[in-house]
């Protein structure tokens, strides 16, 4: 993480990035790439926020006249915890952010002067005023970044590109402020150190580390070059993300022949017909007769790869997916090369041998321990993945296939084998997973585990789209937090993937009169199948898992008990442990009591048939070797590119990807595979030299869920007791305590990889 400003700033646009780099100021927590898909989901950038209590012991500059005027007329500059999403337009971005930055520069001037005049800096005279500054920019820029992710327009893109350099410049100034660094050092070395709480001490220590990672020690030409690199990396990340979105939107395949859509389930045909009518103006399109529109948007892409009998259609869609944003005016290849070169140069300026070492400086793992885990998982999954492929090839041959299977065939025949082996089809489950019922079950689970009540609060806060829901979380009968839910895919304006981000964090500094803290607010964004006609959104089981995953992130943000804003919720949590709550929640989708709390037919209310539940459980580890190996490949390529690859030395990134695949793929990728050009997690998000975090945190999450298994999932009293302990440690302590200590607080020991291997049915192989 970077410095406070950076750290919180980056949590909304990515998922974590470099240190004290306000480009990180907005990094949402992003769902990992679907191991069943051919291309990665997208991701964003996080922002560091600051919060503490309402006493101001430092003379701060009054808002400038320009800023005051802008605040009165610009909906972007609100002090409300609920942004004016419905009112903010592209034309508000440049004047609003410009006026705010001018005001914040003045406030930072005043803070630095005040620090220089203090004989002994204190928490109230250093951290609290800094938190006020960061909170302002993180909430305003967070609103802009969020709208760009969910309601992208050319006008908004242009506005962001215009003002982004000034925002990055301000972030760099914060991260490299020598007076602030000296003040934090004085806090650590001063007589008041022992009077600070554990959370406060951890915050100071993390800030000192992140100031150094942010370039505070650089001078002269080195500092100037570092700042140039940060500006350029911010711009390149935006361009990469824009290209991926444009590449996704550009592929459109209108199908008029029933023969080409043979095999596709009714739900996919209904959605494709609806999109043909809505996006292409093809009136009269019906699920039965078409025409049908297929795109690279996952709810349309996935059914084609799994169910379309037309091999040529599968090949066309697959090739479009793996070459997305890799040619013409949206080619991300030169961006990748430049990003890697700049990151390496940045690492050298900071005294590190590689960018991977920079990334690991603020994580639980080291480069060695991360690669050791990946190698252990590779060894455990490789032979299993080979058997997976052999089983699919043999089954296809039994069905009369004589040609060797290609990449676009494996998913199709794997789905047929699954149906034959387990008598289970994805479409059999959809009618039992309607979004309203799934939310009911999810909220019921939250009540069982965390002793909270979640109630609709629609209409109490502005939203950015008519499909967005708004909820209140109550604990002990009182409001505890709020969150937005934007569930459906909108490929014309919304990035792919799924993520959670904070709107504002819990903090005693921003408590309203009569309250002890400002309550946290989050948003959860998914891209699941939208309602079709009069039917509600009927979800795949994977979409159910995704919703539970994002709620896990939101729960850690909303159920924090930390009152120091800079370590509350997901703030200051190491990147490779932040996925613990999210992946932990996915396990409950298979729990009988949880599943049957929502698995009801959307029309009749009948529960999911017992035989379908048993088949679902039996199929849980189907092709788990292949799924694990795919994630290991992504993580190994990420570390290879950031630890050892040398840009501009003759070898391309795609050749290095192919080299890694020799050890991590049982079916070699196509030579023309350009999946890296849409790997937003590491080139436009916060997972650079950090994609391994998903597997690292999955070790923690599987071991955490094992605590419930050991006590007995049928023992409701034990489930409640352990759930409350999970809430009191993993969710409550946030970034105020080191993650390895938090895990020990919950589990009573350090983590073990055995539960993950057992859950994946890879123990024997390992």
Coordinates of N, CA and C in Angstrom, one line a residue, residues 36 260-265 302-311 314-315 392 395-396 399 401 405-420 622-623:
X36 N -13.1 -20.6 -15.4 CA -13.8 -21.3 -16.5 C -13.9 -20.5 -17.8
X260 N -27.3 -22.3 -35.8 CA -26.1 -21.8 -35.1 C -26.3 -21.7 -33.6
X261 N -27.6 -21.6 -33.1 CA -27.8 -21.5 -31.7 C -28.3 -22.8 -31.1
X262 N -28.3 -23.8 -31.9 CA -28.7 -25.1 -31.3 C -27.9 -25.5 -30.1
X263 N -28.5 -25.9 -29.1 CA -27.9 -26.3 -27.8 C -27.9 -25.3 -26.8
X264 N -28.1 -24.0 -27.1 CA -28.1 -22.9 -26.2 C -29.4 -23.0 -25.3
X265 N -29.2 -22.8 -24.0 CA -30.4 -22.9 -23.1 C -31.4 -21.7 -23.4
X302 N -20.4 -16.9 -21.9 CA -20.3 -18.2 -21.2 C -21.2 -19.2 -21.8
X303 N -22.5 -18.9 -22.0 CA -23.4 -19.9 -22.6 C -22.9 -20.4 -23.9
X304 N -22.4 -19.6 -24.8 CA -21.9 -20.0 -26.1 C -20.8 -21.0 -25.9
X305 N -19.8 -20.7 -25.0 CA -18.7 -21.6 -24.9 C -19.1 -23.0 -24.2
X306 N -20.1 -22.9 -23.4 CA -20.5 -24.2 -22.7 C -21.6 -25.0 -23.4
X307 N -22.4 -24.3 -24.3 CA -23.6 -25.0 -24.8 C -23.8 -25.0 -26.3
X308 N -23.2 -24.1 -27.0 CA -23.4 -24.0 -28.4 C -22.9 -25.2 -29.2
X309 N -23.7 -25.9 -29.9 CA -23.2 -27.0 -30.7 C -22.4 -26.6 -31.9
X310 N -22.6 -25.4 -32.3 CA -21.9 -24.9 -33.5 C -20.5 -24.6 -33.1
X311 N -19.6 -25.5 -33.6 CA -18.2 -25.4 -33.3 C -17.6 -24.1 -33.9
X314 N -18.4 -21.2 -31.6 CA -17.6 -21.2 -30.4 C -16.2 -20.7 -30.7
X315 N -15.7 -21.1 -31.8 CA -14.3 -20.7 -32.2 C -14.3 -19.2 -32.4
X392 N -12.2 -35.6 -20.6 CA -13.0 -34.8 -21.5 C -12.8 -35.4 -23.0
X395 N -14.4 -38.7 -23.4 CA -15.8 -38.6 -23.5 C -16.3 -38.1 -24.9
X396 N -15.5 -37.1 -25.4 CA -15.9 -36.6 -26.7 C -15.7 -37.7 -27.8
X399 N -18.5 -39.9 -28.0 CA -19.7 -39.3 -28.6 C -19.5 -39.1 -30.1
X401 N -16.6 -37.8 -31.7 CA -15.7 -36.8 -32.2 C -14.4 -37.4 -32.6
X405 N -9.5 -32.2 -29.8 CA -10.2 -31.0 -29.2 C -9.3 -29.8 -29.2
X406 N -9.9 -28.7 -29.5 CA -9.3 -27.4 -29.5 C -9.8 -26.6 -28.2
X407 N -9.1 -25.4 -28.0 CA -9.5 -24.7 -26.8 C -11.0 -24.4 -26.7
X408 N -11.6 -24.1 -27.8 CA -13.0 -23.7 -27.8 C -13.9 -25.0 -27.7
X409 N -13.3 -26.2 -27.7 CA -14.1 -27.4 -27.6 C -14.1 -27.9 -26.1
X410 N -13.1 -27.6 -25.4 CA -12.9 -28.2 -24.1 C -14.1 -27.9 -23.1
X411 N -14.4 -26.6 -23.1 CA -15.5 -26.2 -22.2 C -16.8 -26.8 -22.6
X412 N -17.1 -26.9 -23.9 CA -18.3 -27.5 -24.3 C -18.4 -29.0 -23.9
X413 N -17.4 -29.7 -24.2 CA -17.4 -31.2 -23.9 C -17.3 -31.4 -22.4
X414 N -16.6 -30.5 -21.7 CA -16.5 -30.7 -20.2 C -17.9 -30.5 -19.6
X415 N -18.7 -29.6 -20.2 CA -20.1 -29.4 -19.7 C -20.9 -30.6 -20.0
X416 N -20.7 -31.3 -21.2 CA -21.5 -32.5 -21.5 C -21.1 -33.6 -20.6
X417 N -19.8 -33.7 -20.3 CA -19.4 -34.8 -19.4 C -19.9 -34.6 -18.0
X418 N -20.0 -33.3 -17.5 CA -20.5 -33.0 -16.2 C -22.0 -33.4 -16.2
X419 N -22.7 -33.1 -17.2 CA -24.1 -33.5 -17.3 C -24.3 -35.0 -17.2
X420 N -23.4 -35.7 -17.9 CA -23.5 -37.2 -18.0 C -23.1 -37.8 -16.6
X622 N -15.6 -30.9 -9.4 CA -15.4 -31.3 -10.8 C -14.4 -30.4 -11.5
X623 N -13.4 -31.0 -12.1 CA -12.3 -30.2 -12.8 C -11.6 -29.2 -11.9

